[in-house]
mmCIF file of C-alpha atoms and ligand atoms in Angstrom:
data_model
loop_
_atom_site.group_PDB
_atom_site.id
_atom_site.type_symbol
_atom_site.label_atom_id
_atom_site.label_comp_id
_atom_site.label_asym_id
_atom_site.label_seq_id
_atom_site.Cartn_x
_atom_site.Cartn_y
_atom_site.Cartn_z
ATOM 1 C CA UNK A 1 20.442 -8.108 13.688
ATOM 2 C CA UNK A 2 19.785 -9.596 10.212
ATOM 3 C CA UNK A 3 16.156 -10.376 9.516
ATOM 4 C CA UNK A 4 14.746 -12.381 6.638
ATOM 5 C CA UNK A 5 11.310 -10.992 5.741
ATOM 6 C CA UNK A 6 8.552 -12.719 3.771
ATOM 7 C CA UNK A 7 5.548 -10.994 2.183
ATOM 8 C CA UNK A 8 2.702 -12.808 0.385
ATOM 9 C CA UNK A 9 -0.421 -10.886 1.402
ATOM 10 C CA UNK A 10 -1.700 -10.232 -2.121
ATOM 11 C CA UNK A 11 -0.184 -10.695 -5.587
ATOM 12 C CA UNK A 12 3.518 -10.112 -4.960
ATOM 13 C CA UNK A 13 5.760 -12.916 -3.707
ATOM 14 C CA UNK A 14 8.552 -11.161 -1.862
ATOM 15 C CA UNK A 15 11.529 -11.950 0.359
ATOM 16 C CA UNK A 16 14.225 -9.612 1.671
ATOM 17 C CA UNK A 17 17.051 -9.408 4.163
ATOM 18 C CA UNK A 18 17.377 -6.215 6.218
ATOM 19 C CA UNK A 19 20.068 -5.384 8.773
ATOM 20 C CA UNK A 20 19.171 -3.462 11.928
ATOM 21 C CA UNK A 21 15.790 -2.352 10.598
ATOM 22 C CA UNK A 22 17.177 -0.004 7.930
ATOM 23 C CA UNK A 23 19.924 -1.439 5.756
ATOM 24 C CA UNK A 24 18.336 -3.416 2.922
ATOM 25 C CA UNK A 25 20.791 -6.183 1.966
ATOM 26 C CA UNK A 26 18.459 -7.812 -0.576
ATOM 27 C CA UNK A 27 14.946 -7.180 -1.845
ATOM 28 C CA UNK A 28 13.383 -9.805 -4.134
ATOM 29 C CA UNK A 29 9.885 -9.183 -5.540
ATOM 30 C CA UNK A 30 8.103 -11.503 -7.983
ATOM 31 C CA UNK A 31 5.001 -9.835 -9.315
ATOM 32 C CA UNK A 32 2.026 -11.884 -10.526
ATOM 33 C CA UNK A 33 0.653 -9.105 -12.739
ATOM 34 C CA UNK A 34 0.845 -11.268 -15.894
ATOM 35 C CA UNK A 35 -1.195 -14.052 -14.230
ATOM 36 C CA UNK A 36 -4.039 -11.784 -13.086
ATOM 37 C CA UNK A 37 -4.048 -9.402 -16.071
ATOM 38 C CA UNK A 38 -6.477 -11.462 -18.174
ATOM 39 C CA UNK A 39 -9.043 -11.305 -15.323
ATOM 40 C CA UNK A 40 -8.704 -7.548 -14.736
ATOM 41 C CA UNK A 41 -8.003 -8.072 -11.032
ATOM 42 C CA UNK A 42 -6.343 -10.372 -8.494
ATOM 43 C CA UNK A 43 -7.780 -13.918 -8.416
ATOM 44 C CA UNK A 44 -7.091 -15.251 -4.882
ATOM 45 C CA UNK A 45 -6.772 -18.919 -5.885
ATOM 46 C CA UNK A 46 -4.249 -18.104 -8.609
ATOM 47 C CA UNK A 47 -2.344 -15.808 -6.232
ATOM 48 C CA UNK A 48 -1.890 -18.420 -3.494
ATOM 49 C CA UNK A 49 -0.905 -21.183 -5.921
ATOM 50 C CA UNK A 50 1.708 -18.933 -7.447
ATOM 51 C CA UNK A 51 3.067 -17.976 -3.986
ATOM 52 C CA UNK A 52 3.547 -21.703 -3.248
ATOM 53 C CA UNK A 53 5.432 -22.179 -6.512
ATOM 54 C CA UNK A 54 7.621 -19.079 -6.343
ATOM 55 C CA UNK A 55 8.309 -18.395 -2.643
ATOM 56 C CA UNK A 56 11.075 -21.011 -2.062
ATOM 57 C CA UNK A 57 13.166 -19.524 -4.891
ATOM 58 C CA UNK A 58 12.461 -15.954 -3.764
ATOM 59 C CA UNK A 59 13.709 -16.810 -0.260
ATOM 60 C CA UNK A 60 16.839 -18.562 -1.586
ATOM 61 C CA UNK A 61 17.531 -15.582 -3.834
ATOM 62 C CA UNK A 62 17.016 -13.066 -1.003
ATOM 63 C CA UNK A 63 19.547 -14.846 1.189
ATOM 64 C CA UNK A 64 22.096 -15.494 -1.566
ATOM 65 C CA UNK A 65 22.034 -11.905 -2.886
ATOM 66 C CA UNK A 66 22.246 -10.441 0.632
ATOM 67 C CA UNK A 67 25.870 -11.560 0.856
ATOM 68 C CA UNK A 68 25.051 -13.417 4.085
ATOM 69 C CA UNK A 69 25.032 -17.125 4.902
ATOM 70 C CA UNK A 70 21.954 -18.840 6.364
ATOM 71 C CA UNK A 71 23.775 -18.878 9.715
ATOM 72 C CA UNK A 72 23.865 -15.084 9.729
ATOM 73 C CA UNK A 73 20.044 -14.798 9.701
ATOM 74 C CA UNK A 74 18.979 -13.894 13.259
ATOM 75 C CA UNK A 75 15.181 -14.090 12.845
ATOM 76 C CA UNK A 76 12.453 -14.694 10.264
ATOM 77 C CA UNK A 77 9.505 -12.300 9.876
ATOM 78 C CA UNK A 78 6.367 -12.712 7.763
ATOM 79 C CA UNK A 79 3.183 -10.754 7.116
ATOM 80 C CA UNK A 80 0.174 -12.268 8.928
ATOM 81 C CA UNK A 81 -2.441 -9.665 7.922
ATOM 82 C CA UNK A 82 -4.273 -7.844 6.492
ATOM 83 C CA UNK A 83 -4.594 -9.468 3.065
ATOM 84 C CA UNK A 84 -6.000 -12.428 1.162
ATOM 85 C CA UNK A 85 -6.412 -15.457 3.477
ATOM 86 C CA UNK A 86 -4.949 -18.131 1.236
ATOM 87 C CA UNK A 87 -2.045 -15.898 0.205
ATOM 88 C CA UNK A 88 -1.209 -14.874 3.787
ATOM 89 C CA UNK A 89 -1.247 -18.525 4.796
ATOM 90 C CA UNK A 90 1.572 -19.385 2.381
ATOM 91 C CA UNK A 91 4.017 -16.750 3.677
ATOM 92 C CA UNK A 92 3.111 -17.192 7.334
ATOM 93 C CA UNK A 93 3.515 -20.972 7.204
ATOM 94 C CA UNK A 94 6.782 -20.688 5.276
ATOM 95 C CA UNK A 95 8.124 -18.121 7.746
ATOM 96 C CA UNK A 96 7.300 -20.212 10.810
ATOM 97 C CA UNK A 97 8.680 -23.407 9.266
ATOM 98 C CA UNK A 98 11.905 -21.704 8.247
ATOM 99 C CA UNK A 99 12.332 -20.184 11.710
ATOM 100 C CA UNK A 100 11.887 -23.649 13.257
ATOM 101 C CA UNK A 101 14.350 -25.196 10.813
ATOM 102 C CA UNK A 102 16.943 -22.472 11.507
ATOM 103 C CA UNK A 103 16.291 -22.499 15.250
ATOM 104 C CA UNK A 104 15.691 -18.741 15.152
ATOM 105 C CA UNK A 105 12.764 -16.620 16.420
ATOM 106 C CA UNK A 106 9.707 -15.950 14.279
ATOM 107 C CA UNK A 107 8.070 -12.480 14.132
ATOM 108 C CA UNK A 108 4.571 -11.780 12.730
ATOM 109 C CA UNK A 109 4.181 -8.421 10.984
ATOM 110 C CA UNK A 110 1.214 -6.184 10.129
ATOM 111 C CA UNK A 111 1.260 -5.335 6.407
ATOM 112 C CA UNK A 112 -0.266 -1.834 6.748
ATOM 113 C CA UNK A 113 2.297 -0.954 9.397
ATOM 114 C CA UNK A 114 4.905 -2.204 6.918
ATOM 115 C CA UNK A 115 3.715 0.285 4.281
ATOM 116 C CA UNK A 116 4.117 3.141 6.783
ATOM 117 C CA UNK A 117 7.614 1.887 7.592
ATOM 118 C CA UNK A 118 8.592 1.942 3.875
ATOM 119 C CA UNK A 119 9.567 5.621 4.225
ATOM 120 C CA UNK A 120 12.248 4.724 6.754
ATOM 121 C CA UNK A 121 14.161 2.165 4.663
ATOM 122 C CA UNK A 122 17.406 2.740 2.807
ATOM 123 C CA UNK A 123 20.607 4.709 3.331
ATOM 124 C CA UNK A 124 19.214 8.234 2.926
ATOM 125 C CA UNK A 125 15.968 7.537 4.771
ATOM 126 C CA UNK A 126 14.881 9.688 7.720
ATOM 127 C CA UNK A 127 14.865 8.232 11.234
ATOM 128 C CA UNK A 128 11.419 7.350 12.476
ATOM 129 C CA UNK A 129 12.168 8.534 16.041
ATOM 130 C CA UNK A 130 13.089 11.971 14.674
ATOM 131 C CA UNK A 131 9.952 12.105 12.509
ATOM 132 C CA UNK A 132 7.207 11.255 15.039
ATOM 133 C CA UNK A 133 4.570 12.482 15.410
ATOM 134 C CA UNK A 134 3.619 12.455 11.726
ATOM 135 C CA UNK A 135 0.638 11.881 9.439
ATOM 136 C CA UNK A 136 0.836 8.684 7.366
ATOM 137 C CA UNK A 137 -1.142 8.068 4.202
ATOM 138 C CA UNK A 138 -1.316 4.408 3.126
ATOM 139 C CA UNK A 139 -2.784 3.933 -0.330
ATOM 140 C CA UNK A 140 -2.742 0.599 -2.095
ATOM 141 C CA UNK A 141 -4.940 -1.934 -3.841
ATOM 142 C CA UNK A 142 -6.279 -3.323 -0.576
ATOM 143 C CA UNK A 143 -6.162 -0.429 1.875
ATOM 144 C CA UNK A 144 -6.554 3.327 2.062
ATOM 145 C CA UNK A 145 -6.094 4.970 5.418
ATOM 146 C CA UNK A 146 -4.797 8.022 7.207
ATOM 147 C CA UNK A 147 -3.159 7.674 10.607
ATOM 148 C CA UNK A 148 -1.297 9.823 13.086
ATOM 149 C CA UNK A 149 1.872 8.026 14.125
ATOM 150 C CA UNK A 150 2.755 9.123 17.640
ATOM 151 C CA UNK A 151 5.659 6.698 17.989
ATOM 152 C CA UNK A 152 6.682 3.474 16.314
ATOM 153 C CA UNK A 153 3.779 1.123 17.104
ATOM 154 C CA UNK A 154 1.518 3.885 18.469
ATOM 155 C CA UNK A 155 -1.062 4.803 15.847
ATOM 156 C CA UNK A 156 -4.223 6.851 15.960
ATOM 157 C CA UNK A 157 -6.407 5.842 13.040
ATOM 158 C CA UNK A 158 -7.883 9.064 11.629
ATOM 159 C CA UNK A 159 -9.744 7.873 8.572
ATOM 160 C CA UNK A 160 -10.095 5.026 6.133
ATOM 161 C CA UNK A 161 -12.071 4.083 3.083
ATOM 162 C CA UNK A 162 -15.671 3.082 3.611
ATOM 163 C CA UNK A 163 -15.800 1.107 0.352
ATOM 164 C CA UNK A 164 -13.110 0.702 -2.335
ATOM 165 C CA UNK A 165 -9.411 1.329 -1.764
ATOM 166 C CA UNK A 166 -7.741 4.005 -3.919
ATOM 167 C CA UNK A 167 -5.849 1.324 -5.883
ATOM 168 C CA UNK A 168 -9.110 -0.536 -6.474
ATOM 169 C CA UNK A 169 -10.606 2.677 -7.847
ATOM 170 C CA UNK A 170 -7.696 2.905 -10.297
ATOM 171 C CA UNK A 171 -7.991 -0.792 -11.217
ATOM 172 C CA UNK A 172 -11.777 -0.702 -11.732
ATOM 173 C CA UNK A 173 -11.556 2.575 -13.665
ATOM 174 C CA UNK A 174 -8.885 1.150 -15.972
ATOM 175 C CA UNK A 175 -11.126 -1.863 -16.550
ATOM 176 C CA UNK A 176 -14.021 0.368 -17.591
ATOM 177 C CA UNK A 177 -11.728 2.304 -19.926
ATOM 178 C CA UNK A 178 -10.150 -0.959 -21.184
ATOM 179 C CA UNK A 179 -6.680 0.227 -20.294
ATOM 180 C CA UNK A 180 -5.401 -3.024 -18.733
ATOM 181 C CA UNK A 181 -4.214 -4.236 -15.314
ATOM 182 C CA UNK A 182 -2.894 -3.006 -12.931
ATOM 183 C CA UNK A 183 -5.001 0.085 -13.427
ATOM 184 C CA UNK A 184 -2.888 2.648 -11.572
ATOM 185 C CA UNK A 185 0.091 2.703 -13.929
ATOM 186 C CA UNK A 186 -2.259 2.230 -16.921
ATOM 187 C CA UNK A 187 -4.380 5.272 -16.019
ATOM 188 C CA UNK A 188 -1.290 7.308 -15.187
ATOM 189 C CA UNK A 189 0.188 6.527 -18.624
ATOM 190 C CA UNK A 190 -3.080 7.067 -20.505
ATOM 191 C CA UNK A 191 -3.657 10.417 -18.802
ATOM 192 C CA UNK A 192 -0.453 11.999 -20.158
ATOM 193 C CA UNK A 193 -1.336 15.132 -22.082
ATOM 194 C CA UNK A 194 -5.004 14.872 -21.032
ATOM 195 C CA UNK A 195 -7.082 17.641 -19.467
ATOM 196 C CA UNK A 196 -7.901 17.142 -15.814
ATOM 197 C CA UNK A 197 -11.113 19.188 -16.068
ATOM 198 C CA UNK A 198 -12.583 17.307 -19.043
ATOM 199 C CA UNK A 199 -15.077 15.378 -16.867
ATOM 200 C CA UNK A 200 -16.242 16.556 -13.467
ATOM 201 C CA UNK A 201 -16.014 13.438 -11.255
ATOM 202 C CA UNK A 202 -17.056 13.374 -7.563
ATOM 203 C CA UNK A 203 -14.352 13.650 -4.884
ATOM 204 C CA UNK A 204 -15.953 11.212 -2.429
ATOM 205 C CA UNK A 205 -19.007 11.858 -0.321
ATOM 206 C CA UNK A 206 -18.858 12.643 3.354
ATOM 207 C CA UNK A 207 -20.508 10.002 5.469
ATOM 208 C CA UNK A 208 -22.350 10.319 8.736
ATOM 209 C CA UNK A 209 -20.316 9.230 11.760
ATOM 210 C CA UNK A 210 -22.625 6.264 12.517
ATOM 211 C CA UNK A 211 -21.989 4.806 9.037
ATOM 212 C CA UNK A 212 -18.204 4.646 9.448
ATOM 213 C CA UNK A 213 -16.341 1.312 9.608
ATOM 214 C CA UNK A 214 -14.666 2.133 12.934
ATOM 215 C CA UNK A 215 -15.822 4.090 15.940
ATOM 216 C CA UNK A 216 -13.937 7.327 16.510
ATOM 217 C CA UNK A 217 -13.040 8.009 12.874
ATOM 218 C CA UNK A 218 -13.595 11.501 11.595
ATOM 219 C CA UNK A 219 -16.091 11.403 8.671
ATOM 220 C CA UNK A 220 -14.197 14.263 7.012
ATOM 221 C CA UNK A 221 -11.053 12.121 6.965
ATOM 222 C CA UNK A 222 -12.707 9.019 5.487
ATOM 223 C CA UNK A 223 -12.711 8.088 1.807
ATOM 224 C CA UNK A 224 -15.347 6.757 -0.557
ATOM 225 C CA UNK A 225 -14.502 5.772 -4.118
ATOM 226 C CA UNK A 226 -17.540 3.745 -5.170
ATOM 227 C CA UNK A 227 -19.471 6.835 -6.332
ATOM 228 C CA UNK A 228 -16.533 7.860 -8.503
ATOM 229 C CA UNK A 229 -16.418 4.435 -10.131
ATOM 230 C CA UNK A 230 -20.189 4.544 -10.822
ATOM 231 C CA UNK A 231 -19.838 8.013 -12.235
ATOM 232 C CA UNK A 232 -17.183 6.761 -14.683
ATOM 233 C CA UNK A 233 -19.432 3.820 -15.590
ATOM 234 C CA UNK A 234 -22.260 6.231 -16.480
ATOM 235 C CA UNK A 235 -19.875 8.441 -18.423
ATOM 236 C CA UNK A 236 -18.550 5.492 -20.447
ATOM 237 C CA UNK A 237 -22.114 4.273 -21.179
ATOM 238 C CA UNK A 238 -23.170 7.734 -22.324
ATOM 239 C CA UNK A 239 -20.060 8.221 -24.474
ATOM 240 C CA UNK A 240 -19.545 4.861 -26.205
ATOM 241 C CA UNK A 241 -16.451 3.898 -28.169
ATOM 242 C CA UNK A 242 -14.799 4.524 -30.598
ATOM 243 C CA UNK A 243 -13.174 7.351 -28.720
ATOM 244 C CA UNK A 244 -10.621 9.883 -29.862
ATOM 245 C CA UNK A 245 -7.242 9.089 -28.124
ATOM 246 C CA UNK A 246 -7.111 12.635 -26.760
ATOM 247 C CA UNK A 247 -10.572 12.090 -25.208
ATOM 248 C CA UNK A 248 -9.371 8.902 -23.524
ATOM 249 C CA UNK A 249 -6.383 10.844 -22.182
ATOM 250 C CA UNK A 250 -8.662 13.535 -20.768
ATOM 251 C CA UNK A 251 -11.135 11.045 -19.236
ATOM 252 C CA UNK A 252 -8.225 9.180 -17.611
ATOM 253 C CA UNK A 253 -6.655 12.458 -16.425
ATOM 254 C CA UNK A 254 -9.959 13.662 -14.948
ATOM 255 C CA UNK A 255 -10.523 10.324 -13.197
ATOM 256 C CA UNK A 256 -6.969 10.265 -11.807
ATOM 257 C CA UNK A 257 -7.374 13.864 -10.639
ATOM 258 C CA UNK A 258 -10.557 12.979 -8.727
ATOM 259 C CA UNK A 259 -8.793 10.163 -6.828
ATOM 260 C CA UNK A 260 -5.735 12.320 -6.157
ATOM 261 C CA UNK A 261 -7.838 15.283 -4.970
ATOM 262 C CA UNK A 262 -9.860 13.055 -2.617
ATOM 263 C CA UNK A 263 -6.609 11.832 -1.041
ATOM 264 C CA UNK A 264 -4.923 15.236 -0.892
ATOM 265 C CA UNK A 265 -7.973 16.987 0.577
ATOM 266 C CA UNK A 266 -8.141 14.480 3.457
ATOM 267 C CA UNK A 267 -4.402 14.832 4.095
ATOM 268 C CA UNK A 268 -4.829 18.617 4.241
ATOM 269 C CA UNK A 269 -7.502 18.220 6.916
ATOM 270 C CA UNK A 270 -5.502 15.608 8.836
ATOM 271 C CA UNK A 271 -2.400 17.778 9.317
ATOM 272 C CA UNK A 272 -2.902 19.620 12.591
ATOM 273 C CA UNK A 273 0.518 20.821 13.682
ATOM 274 C CA UNK A 274 2.552 17.738 12.657
ATOM 275 C CA UNK A 275 5.776 18.522 10.793
ATOM 276 C CA UNK A 276 5.912 15.478 8.524
ATOM 277 C CA UNK A 277 3.614 13.693 6.072
ATOM 278 C CA UNK A 278 4.533 10.227 4.758
ATOM 279 C CA UNK A 279 3.001 8.187 1.941
ATOM 280 C CA UNK A 280 3.312 4.486 1.130
ATOM 281 C CA UNK A 281 1.544 1.707 -0.783
ATOM 282 C CA UNK A 282 1.380 1.098 -4.538
ATOM 283 C CA UNK A 283 -0.766 4.162 -5.300
ATOM 284 C CA UNK A 284 1.887 6.419 -3.736
ATOM 285 C CA UNK A 285 3.959 5.707 -6.868
ATOM 286 C CA UNK A 286 1.535 7.936 -8.763
ATOM 287 C CA UNK A 287 3.379 11.043 -9.964
ATOM 288 C CA UNK A 288 0.364 13.357 -9.888
ATOM 289 C CA UNK A 289 -0.371 12.282 -6.286
ATOM 290 C CA UNK A 290 3.262 12.850 -5.279
ATOM 291 C CA UNK A 291 3.252 16.261 -6.949
ATOM 292 C CA UNK A 292 0.064 17.382 -5.213
ATOM 293 C CA UNK A 293 1.077 16.000 -1.800
ATOM 294 C CA UNK A 294 4.448 17.767 -2.114
ATOM 295 C CA UNK A 295 2.621 20.983 -3.023
ATOM 296 C CA UNK A 296 0.296 20.613 -0.018
ATOM 297 C CA UNK A 297 3.240 19.953 2.280
ATOM 298 C CA UNK A 298 5.086 23.035 1.006
ATOM 299 C CA UNK A 299 2.060 25.246 1.522
ATOM 300 C CA UNK A 300 1.695 24.011 5.118
ATOM 301 C CA UNK A 301 5.386 24.110 6.067
ATOM 302 C CA UNK A 302 5.430 20.318 6.380
ATOM 303 C CA UNK A 303 8.102 17.944 5.028
ATOM 304 C CA UNK A 304 6.725 15.347 2.625
ATOM 305 C CA UNK A 305 8.421 11.951 2.997
ATOM 306 C CA UNK A 306 7.119 9.440 0.458
ATOM 307 C CA UNK A 307 8.640 5.942 0.536
ATOM 308 C CA UNK A 308 11.326 5.350 -2.098
ATOM 309 C CA UNK A 309 9.603 3.898 -5.200
ATOM 310 C CA UNK A 310 11.033 0.401 -4.654
ATOM 311 C CA UNK A 311 9.477 0.333 -1.152
ATOM 312 C CA UNK A 312 6.034 1.676 -2.144
ATOM 313 C CA UNK A 313 4.330 -1.352 -3.650
ATOM 314 C CA UNK A 314 4.302 -4.660 -1.779
ATOM 315 C CA UNK A 315 7.778 -5.796 -0.775
ATOM 316 C CA UNK A 316 9.384 -7.774 2.034
ATOM 317 C CA UNK A 317 12.029 -5.188 2.969
ATOM 318 C CA UNK A 318 9.335 -3.218 4.816
ATOM 319 C CA UNK A 319 8.386 -6.421 6.696
ATOM 320 C CA UNK A 320 11.969 -7.317 7.671
ATOM 321 C CA UNK A 321 12.699 -3.645 8.445
ATOM 322 C CA UNK A 322 9.773 -3.298 10.824
ATOM 323 C CA UNK A 323 10.747 -6.540 12.563
ATOM 324 C CA UNK A 324 14.309 -5.240 12.888
ATOM 325 C CA UNK A 325 12.970 -2.055 14.459
ATOM 326 C CA UNK A 326 11.525 -4.206 17.244
ATOM 327 C CA UNK A 327 7.916 -4.343 16.075
ATOM 328 C CA UNK A 328 5.552 -7.243 15.434
ATOM 329 C CA UNK A 329 4.259 -10.225 17.348
ATOM 330 C CA UNK A 330 7.218 -12.039 18.856
ATOM 331 C CA UNK A 331 8.004 -14.421 21.684
ATOM 332 C CA UNK A 332 6.084 -17.624 22.424
ATOM 333 C CA UNK A 333 2.835 -16.226 20.931
ATOM 334 C CA UNK A 334 4.402 -15.719 17.500
ATOM 335 C CA UNK A 335 4.547 -19.416 16.610
ATOM 336 C CA UNK A 336 0.853 -19.785 17.476
ATOM 337 C CA UNK A 337 -0.094 -16.785 15.350
ATOM 338 C CA UNK A 338 -2.813 -17.352 12.753
ATOM 339 C CA UNK A 339 -3.468 -15.266 9.653
ATOM 340 C CA UNK A 340 -5.575 -12.153 10.251
ATOM 341 C CA UNK A 341 -7.105 -11.085 6.890
ATOM 342 C CA UNK A 342 -8.690 -7.898 8.258
ATOM 343 C CA UNK A 343 -6.038 -6.951 10.821
ATOM 344 C CA UNK A 344 -6.271 -3.272 11.754
ATOM 345 C CA UNK A 345 -3.392 -0.892 12.290
ATOM 346 C CA UNK A 346 -1.945 -1.218 15.802
ATOM 347 C CA UNK A 347 -4.363 -3.996 16.766
ATOM 348 C CA UNK A 348 -1.668 -6.651 17.218
ATOM 349 C CA UNK A 349 -0.543 -5.257 20.539
HETATM 350 O O1 KG4 B 1 0.797 -1.790 -2.368
HETATM 351 P P1 KG4 B 1 0.376 -2.617 -3.528
HETATM 352 O O2 KG4 B 1 1.471 -3.191 -4.397
HETATM 353 O O3 KG4 B 1 -0.507 -3.830 -3.102
HETATM 354 C C1 KG4 B 1 -1.472 -3.815 -2.106
HETATM 355 O O4 KG4 B 1 -1.105 -3.868 -0.899
HETATM 356 O O5 KG4 B 1 -2.668 -3.751 -2.501
HETATM 357 O O6 KG4 B 1 -0.605 -1.703 -4.415
HETATM 358 C C2 KG4 B 1 -1.155 -2.149 -5.616
HETATM 359 C C3 KG4 B 1 -2.047 -1.049 -6.150
HETATM 360 C C4 KG4 B 1 -2.818 -1.433 -7.419
HETATM 361 O O7 KG4 B 1 -4.185 -1.147 -7.223
HETATM 362 C C5 KG4 B 1 -2.203 -0.555 -8.498
HETATM 363 O O8 KG4 B 1 -3.127 -0.181 -9.519
HETATM 364 C C6 KG4 B 1 -1.760 0.655 -7.695
HETATM 365 O O9 KG4 B 1 -1.273 0.104 -6.490
HETATM 366 N N1 KG4 B 1 -0.690 1.396 -8.370
HETATM 367 C C7 KG4 B 1 -0.820 2.676 -8.782
HETATM 368 C C8 KG4 B 1 0.391 2.998 -9.455
HETATM 369 N N2 KG4 B 1 1.210 1.920 -9.395
HETATM 370 C C9 KG4 B 1 0.538 0.939 -8.721
HETATM 371 N N3 KG4 B 1 -1.844 3.540 -8.675
HETATM 372 C C10 KG4 B 1 -1.688 4.749 -9.224
HETATM 373 N N4 KG4 B 1 -0.582 5.141 -9.906
HETATM 374 C C11 KG4 B 1 0.483 4.299 -10.034
HETATM 375 N N5 KG4 B 1 1.565 4.689 -10.689
HETATM 376 ZN ZN1 ZN B 2 0.236 -3.511 0.335
#
């Protein structure tokens, strides 16, 4: 089964062809970083316009570099949520139209579920059936959540952010430190050689159960990054520029450490007998986070399975892969599917 996947939920225009849910035949990603950089964050109107301009070529390229002909494509899958409305609309409409034109089925895919599936793509990847149940950490610019995956498609949401996502915390922090966009890689680079204990930043407050975004979440497993961002704002105001480069490195390293610790501490609490921990989403590219999650896993006798770097940030291979594994909204309902900007994990079934 060869599936063409389309992903346009935020600021990456992506198309990929995946065979049988695992074998990535092509993986085309056009990033819009240069377009949004001057604004210090993603501008939805610019993102959707760029998707319209770039997606046709990305799709053509994904099919031509897959080594397959259009006739060999068995189905078309596209992300329908969560994400930016106008951006989702471009990929979803393109996916449905292409499926109609090819006379092949259309499959609607949940983006967060796609990030979890990133770990299971590629030749050396583990098998999801052999990994369940496991704890999944999804950390990106738009979402931060912890879930227990009981089986493919069966998720128990354990915790999520009550305000900013981890990637947003990196992006806003980099803005305050004038390090550029996207903030994650910028802070990671700036923090090299810096001291992680230079500034004592908060690790996220615990919230009362009745203040949580979803019923049934464990307050200890939820994240809050807005206090951290405010704390950096105060620090920057109290220590105005010009700054010694080694000070900038230590502020960035301390800030990065606070985000990483908040994530790792929640993962430590979430693991209750599972044998595997996965991580996906753009922030899971962060080396310090990977190091500390690997260390946690070792200390708990758990195997850490981060997605391969090329499947961490937004990509369409995870969308086509998940569709090939039998997931997503399919059948007659798929063509009637609308975008779902705040789609939750597992809520499409
Ligand atoms: O998964 P992704 O590409 O898009 C969303 O679904 O949001 O994640 C983008 C986020 C951005 O906030 C970016 O700053 C962050 O991932 N990011 C990183 C790193 N690379 C990207 N954060 C920390 N360290 C990195 N190396
Ligand atoms: Zn994402």
